[in-house]
Coordinates of C-alpha atoms and ligand atoms in Angstrom, one line a residue:
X1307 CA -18.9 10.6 -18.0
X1308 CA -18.4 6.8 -17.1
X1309 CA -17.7 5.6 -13.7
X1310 CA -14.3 3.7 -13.1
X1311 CA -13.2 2.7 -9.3
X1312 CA -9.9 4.1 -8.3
X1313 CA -8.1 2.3 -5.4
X1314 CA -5.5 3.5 -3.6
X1315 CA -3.0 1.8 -2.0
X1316 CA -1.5 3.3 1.1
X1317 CA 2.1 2.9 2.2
X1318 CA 4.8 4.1 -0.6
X1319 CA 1.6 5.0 -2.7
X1320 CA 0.1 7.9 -0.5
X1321 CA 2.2 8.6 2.0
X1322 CA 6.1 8.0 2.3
X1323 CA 5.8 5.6 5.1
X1324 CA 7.1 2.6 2.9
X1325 CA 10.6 3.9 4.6
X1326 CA 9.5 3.3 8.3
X1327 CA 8.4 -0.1 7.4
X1328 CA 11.4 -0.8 6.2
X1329 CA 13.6 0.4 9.2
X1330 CA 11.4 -1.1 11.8
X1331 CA 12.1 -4.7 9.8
X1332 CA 15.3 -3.9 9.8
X1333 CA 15.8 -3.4 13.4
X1334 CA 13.8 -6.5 14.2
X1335 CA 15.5 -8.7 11.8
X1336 CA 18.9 -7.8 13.1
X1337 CA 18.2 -8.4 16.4
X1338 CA 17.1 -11.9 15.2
X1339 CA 20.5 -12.2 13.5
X1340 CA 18.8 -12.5 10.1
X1341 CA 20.0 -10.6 7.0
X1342 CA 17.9 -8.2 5.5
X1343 CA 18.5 -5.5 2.9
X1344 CA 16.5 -3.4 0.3
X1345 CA 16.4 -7.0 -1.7
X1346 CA 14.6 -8.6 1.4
X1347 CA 12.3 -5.6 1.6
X1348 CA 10.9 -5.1 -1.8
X1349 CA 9.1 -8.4 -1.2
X1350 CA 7.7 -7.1 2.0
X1351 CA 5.8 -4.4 0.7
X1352 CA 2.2 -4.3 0.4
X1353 CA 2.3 -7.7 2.5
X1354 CA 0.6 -8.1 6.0
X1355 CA 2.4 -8.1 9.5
X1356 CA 2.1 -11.6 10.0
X1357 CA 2.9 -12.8 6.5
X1358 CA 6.2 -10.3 6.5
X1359 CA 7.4 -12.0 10.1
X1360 CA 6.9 -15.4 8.7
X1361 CA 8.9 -14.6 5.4
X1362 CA 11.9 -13.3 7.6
X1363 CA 11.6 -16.0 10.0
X1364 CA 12.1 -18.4 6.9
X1365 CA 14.8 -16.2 5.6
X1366 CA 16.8 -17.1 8.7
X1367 CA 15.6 -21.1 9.2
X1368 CA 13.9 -19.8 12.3
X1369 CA 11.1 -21.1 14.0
X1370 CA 9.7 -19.2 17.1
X1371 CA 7.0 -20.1 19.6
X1372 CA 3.4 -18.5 18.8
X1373 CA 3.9 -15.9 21.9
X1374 CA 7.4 -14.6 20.7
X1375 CA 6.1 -14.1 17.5
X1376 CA 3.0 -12.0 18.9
X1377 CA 6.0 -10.1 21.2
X1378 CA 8.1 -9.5 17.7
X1379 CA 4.8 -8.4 15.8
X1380 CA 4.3 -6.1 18.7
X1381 CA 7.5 -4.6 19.1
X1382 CA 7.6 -3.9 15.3
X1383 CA 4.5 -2.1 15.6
X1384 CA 5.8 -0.1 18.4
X1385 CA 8.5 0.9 16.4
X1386 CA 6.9 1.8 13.4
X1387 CA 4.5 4.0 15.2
X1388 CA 7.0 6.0 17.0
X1389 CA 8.5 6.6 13.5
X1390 CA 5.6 8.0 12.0
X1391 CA 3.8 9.5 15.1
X1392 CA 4.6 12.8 14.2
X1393 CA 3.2 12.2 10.8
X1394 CA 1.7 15.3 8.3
X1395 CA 0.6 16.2 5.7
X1396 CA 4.7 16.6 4.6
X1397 CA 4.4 13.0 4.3
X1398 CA 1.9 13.1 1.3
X1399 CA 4.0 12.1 -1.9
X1400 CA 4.2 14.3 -4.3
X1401 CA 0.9 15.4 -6.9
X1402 CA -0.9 13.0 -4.7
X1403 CA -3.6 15.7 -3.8
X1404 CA -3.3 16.6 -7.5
X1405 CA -4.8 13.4 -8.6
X1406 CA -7.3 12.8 -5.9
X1407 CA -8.5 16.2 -6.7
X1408 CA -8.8 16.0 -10.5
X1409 CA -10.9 12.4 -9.4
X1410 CA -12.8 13.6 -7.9
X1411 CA -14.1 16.7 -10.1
X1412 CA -14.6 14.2 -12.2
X1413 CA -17.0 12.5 -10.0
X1414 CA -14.9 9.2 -9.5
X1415 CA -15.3 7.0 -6.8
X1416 CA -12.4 6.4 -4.8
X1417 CA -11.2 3.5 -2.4
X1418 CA -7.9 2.9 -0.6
X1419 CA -7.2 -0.7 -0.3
X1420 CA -4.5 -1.7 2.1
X1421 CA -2.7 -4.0 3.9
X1422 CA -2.0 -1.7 6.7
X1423 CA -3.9 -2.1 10.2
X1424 CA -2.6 1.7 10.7
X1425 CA -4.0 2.9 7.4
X1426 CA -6.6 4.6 9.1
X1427 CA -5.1 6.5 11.6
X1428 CA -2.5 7.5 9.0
X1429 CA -5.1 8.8 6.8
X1430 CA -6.2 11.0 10.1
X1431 CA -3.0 12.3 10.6
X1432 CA -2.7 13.3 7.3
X1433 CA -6.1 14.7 6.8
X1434 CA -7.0 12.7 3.8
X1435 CA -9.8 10.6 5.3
X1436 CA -12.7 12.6 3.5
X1437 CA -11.1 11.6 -0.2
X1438 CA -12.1 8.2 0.2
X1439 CA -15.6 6.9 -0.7
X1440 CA -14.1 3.4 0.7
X1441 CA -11.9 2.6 2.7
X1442 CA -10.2 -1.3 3.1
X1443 CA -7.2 -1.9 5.2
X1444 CA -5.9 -4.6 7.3
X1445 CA -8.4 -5.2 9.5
X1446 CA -10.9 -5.9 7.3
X1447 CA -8.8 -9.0 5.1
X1448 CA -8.1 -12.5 6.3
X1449 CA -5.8 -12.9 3.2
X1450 CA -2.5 -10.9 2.4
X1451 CA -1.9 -9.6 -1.1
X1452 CA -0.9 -10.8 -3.5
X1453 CA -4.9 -12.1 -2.8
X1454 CA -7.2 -9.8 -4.1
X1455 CA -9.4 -9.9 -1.9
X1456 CA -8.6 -6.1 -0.4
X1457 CA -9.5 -4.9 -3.7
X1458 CA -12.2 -7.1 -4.5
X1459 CA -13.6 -5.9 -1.5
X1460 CA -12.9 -2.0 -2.5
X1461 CA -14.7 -2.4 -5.9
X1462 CA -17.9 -3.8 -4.3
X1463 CA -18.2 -1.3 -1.4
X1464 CA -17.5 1.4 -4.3
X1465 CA -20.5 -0.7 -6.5
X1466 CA -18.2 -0.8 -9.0
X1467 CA -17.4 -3.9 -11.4
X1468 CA -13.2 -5.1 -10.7
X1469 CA -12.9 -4.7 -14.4
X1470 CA -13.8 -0.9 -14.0
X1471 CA -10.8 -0.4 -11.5
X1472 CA -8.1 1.0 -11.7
X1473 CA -5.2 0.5 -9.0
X1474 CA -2.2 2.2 -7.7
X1475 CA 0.1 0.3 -6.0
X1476 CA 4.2 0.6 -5.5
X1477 CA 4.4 -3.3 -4.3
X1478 CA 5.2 -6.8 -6.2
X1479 CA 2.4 -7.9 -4.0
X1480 CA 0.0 -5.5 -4.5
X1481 CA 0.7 -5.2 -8.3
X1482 CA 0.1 -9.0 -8.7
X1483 CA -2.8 -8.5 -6.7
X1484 CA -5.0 -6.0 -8.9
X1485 CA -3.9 -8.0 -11.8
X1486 CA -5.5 -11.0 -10.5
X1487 CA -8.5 -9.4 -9.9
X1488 CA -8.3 -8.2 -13.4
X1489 CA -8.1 -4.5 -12.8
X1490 CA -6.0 -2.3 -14.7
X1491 CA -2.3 -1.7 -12.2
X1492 CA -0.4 1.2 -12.1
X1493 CA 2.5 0.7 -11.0
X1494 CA 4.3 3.4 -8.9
X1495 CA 8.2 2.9 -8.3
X1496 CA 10.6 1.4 -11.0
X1497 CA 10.2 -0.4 -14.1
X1498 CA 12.8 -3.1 -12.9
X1499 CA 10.7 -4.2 -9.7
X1500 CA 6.8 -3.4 -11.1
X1501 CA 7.5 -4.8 -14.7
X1502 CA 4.0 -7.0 -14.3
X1503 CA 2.3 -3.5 -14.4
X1504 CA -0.5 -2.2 -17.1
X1505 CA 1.7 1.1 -16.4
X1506 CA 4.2 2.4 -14.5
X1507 CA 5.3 5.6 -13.3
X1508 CA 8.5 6.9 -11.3
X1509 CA 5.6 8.9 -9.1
X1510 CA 2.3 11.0 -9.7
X1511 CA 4.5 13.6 -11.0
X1512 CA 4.7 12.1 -14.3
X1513 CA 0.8 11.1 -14.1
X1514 CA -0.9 14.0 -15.9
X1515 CA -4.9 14.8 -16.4
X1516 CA -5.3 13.5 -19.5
X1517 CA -4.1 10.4 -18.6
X1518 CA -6.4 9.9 -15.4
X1519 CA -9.3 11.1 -18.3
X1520 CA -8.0 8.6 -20.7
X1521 CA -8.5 5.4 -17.6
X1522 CA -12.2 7.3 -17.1
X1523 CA -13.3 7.0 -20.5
X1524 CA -11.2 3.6 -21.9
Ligands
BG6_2132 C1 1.6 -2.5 3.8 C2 3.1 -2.2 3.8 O1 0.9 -1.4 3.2 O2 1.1 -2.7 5.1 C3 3.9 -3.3 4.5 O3 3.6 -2.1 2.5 C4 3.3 -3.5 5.9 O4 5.2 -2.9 4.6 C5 1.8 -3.8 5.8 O5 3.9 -4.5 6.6 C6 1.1 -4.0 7.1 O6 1.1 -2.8 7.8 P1 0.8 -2.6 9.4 O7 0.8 -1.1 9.5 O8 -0.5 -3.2 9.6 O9 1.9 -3.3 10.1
MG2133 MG1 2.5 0.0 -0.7

C-alpha cells in the first residue's frame, strides 16, 4: 500500500461554516457602505482575516486607521463565532466521515490545512480532532493562500513528499494554492468557480472508494 498525504481544508470543505463567513462579511461590509455579494465572496474563501478586510476595504476605496481595522477584524470574529457557537456534528458535510474513514483503513495520513484561526476549536466542537495526523490552521502561517505555505507545511509534519498530496479544497485560493505546491487539487463546489482543479466534485457524495484507492495507488 503506498503512502499519499491527504489535506483537508476546513471551512466549506468539512464543515458548512463557509455560510457564516459569508454573513459576518456581509454584515461588516454593509455597515462600511461597501457592496458585497456571493461575487465578492467566492474570492474570500480560503483567504485569511486580514487579507479578506483589506480586499473589501479596496473594494470600497477605503483606507482605515490600523486600530479600526483591528476593531472591524474583531467584531467580525465576534460575529462569526456567535453564528457557529452552537456548532455539531450536523454541521459535518455530507460523506465527509465516509472518506476520512475509508482513509484511514487504509492507513493514510491525514492533515487539515487551513486558513482559519478557529479551525481548531471547530474541529472540537465537531468531534473530529482525532482524524487528523496534522493539523495547520491560521495561526501557524504568515502567508495567506493562494501561498502554499499551509500545505507545504502539512505535507512535512505528515513526512510526506507535496507531490504525494492530495488536497481538498472548495476555494479559488486554496485550489491555486495546492497547485502551486504541485499537489494533486480536488476541487469541491462547481465546475464554473474551481475550473483550475485536477478534479472536481459537487460534494463527497459523488467521491466514491475506488476513487480515494485510485489517488492511493496513482
Ligand atoms: C478560511 C475561510 O477557511 O478561513 C475564510 O474560507 C476565512 O472565509 C478564513 O476568512 C479565516 O478564518 P478565521 O476563522 O480565522 O477568521
Ligand atoms: Mg474553504
Amino acid at each position: 500500500m503506498k503512502r499519499k498525504g491527504f489535506i483537508f481544508d476546513l471551512d466549506g470543505v468539512i464543515v458548512d461554516t463557509a455560510k457564516y463567513h459569508f454573513l459576518a462579511w456581509q454584515r461588516l461590509a454593509k455597515q462600511l457602505g461597501i457592496e458585497f455579494s456571493e461575487h465578492e465572496n467566492e474570492q474570500l474563501k480560503g483567504v485569511s482575516r486580514v487579507r479578506s478586510l483589506e480586499k473589501i476595504l479596496s473594494w470600497g476605496n477605503k483606507t482605515i486607521e490600523a486600530d479600526r481595522f483591528s476593531e472591524l477584524l474583531d467584531k467580525k470574529n465576534q460575529d462569526y463565532l456567535s453564528y457557529i457557537s452552537k456548532m455539531n456534528e450536523n454541521e459535518i458535510l455530507p460523506d465527509v466521515t465516509r472518506i476520512l474513514a475509508h482513509l484511514k483503513a487504509n492507513h493514510q495520513p491525514i492533515a487539515l490545512g487551513s486558513a482559519s484561526k478557529n479551525a481548531r476549536t471547530i474541529l472540537d466542537m465537531v468531534h473530529l480532532k482525532d482524524q487528523f495526523n496534522a493539523i495547520v490552521d491560521g495561526n501557524d502561517v504568515s502567508k495567506a493562500k493562494p501561498d502554499p505555505e499551509v500545505f507545504l507545511i502539512a505535507a512535512k509534519q505528515l513526512n510526506v513528499d507535496p507531490e504525494a498530496c492530495i488536497v481538498f479544497e472548495d476555494s479559488v485560493a486554496g485550489v491555486e494554492a495546492a497547485n502551486i505546491a504541485n499537489m494533486i487539487s480536488i476541487g469541491i463546489g462547481s465546475k464554473d468557480i474551481l475550473g483550475h482543479a485536477d478534479y472536481i466534485f459537487k460534494d463527497f457524495t459523488e467521491i466514491d472508494n475506488a476513487f480515494i484507492e485510485n489517488l492511493i495507488n496513482r
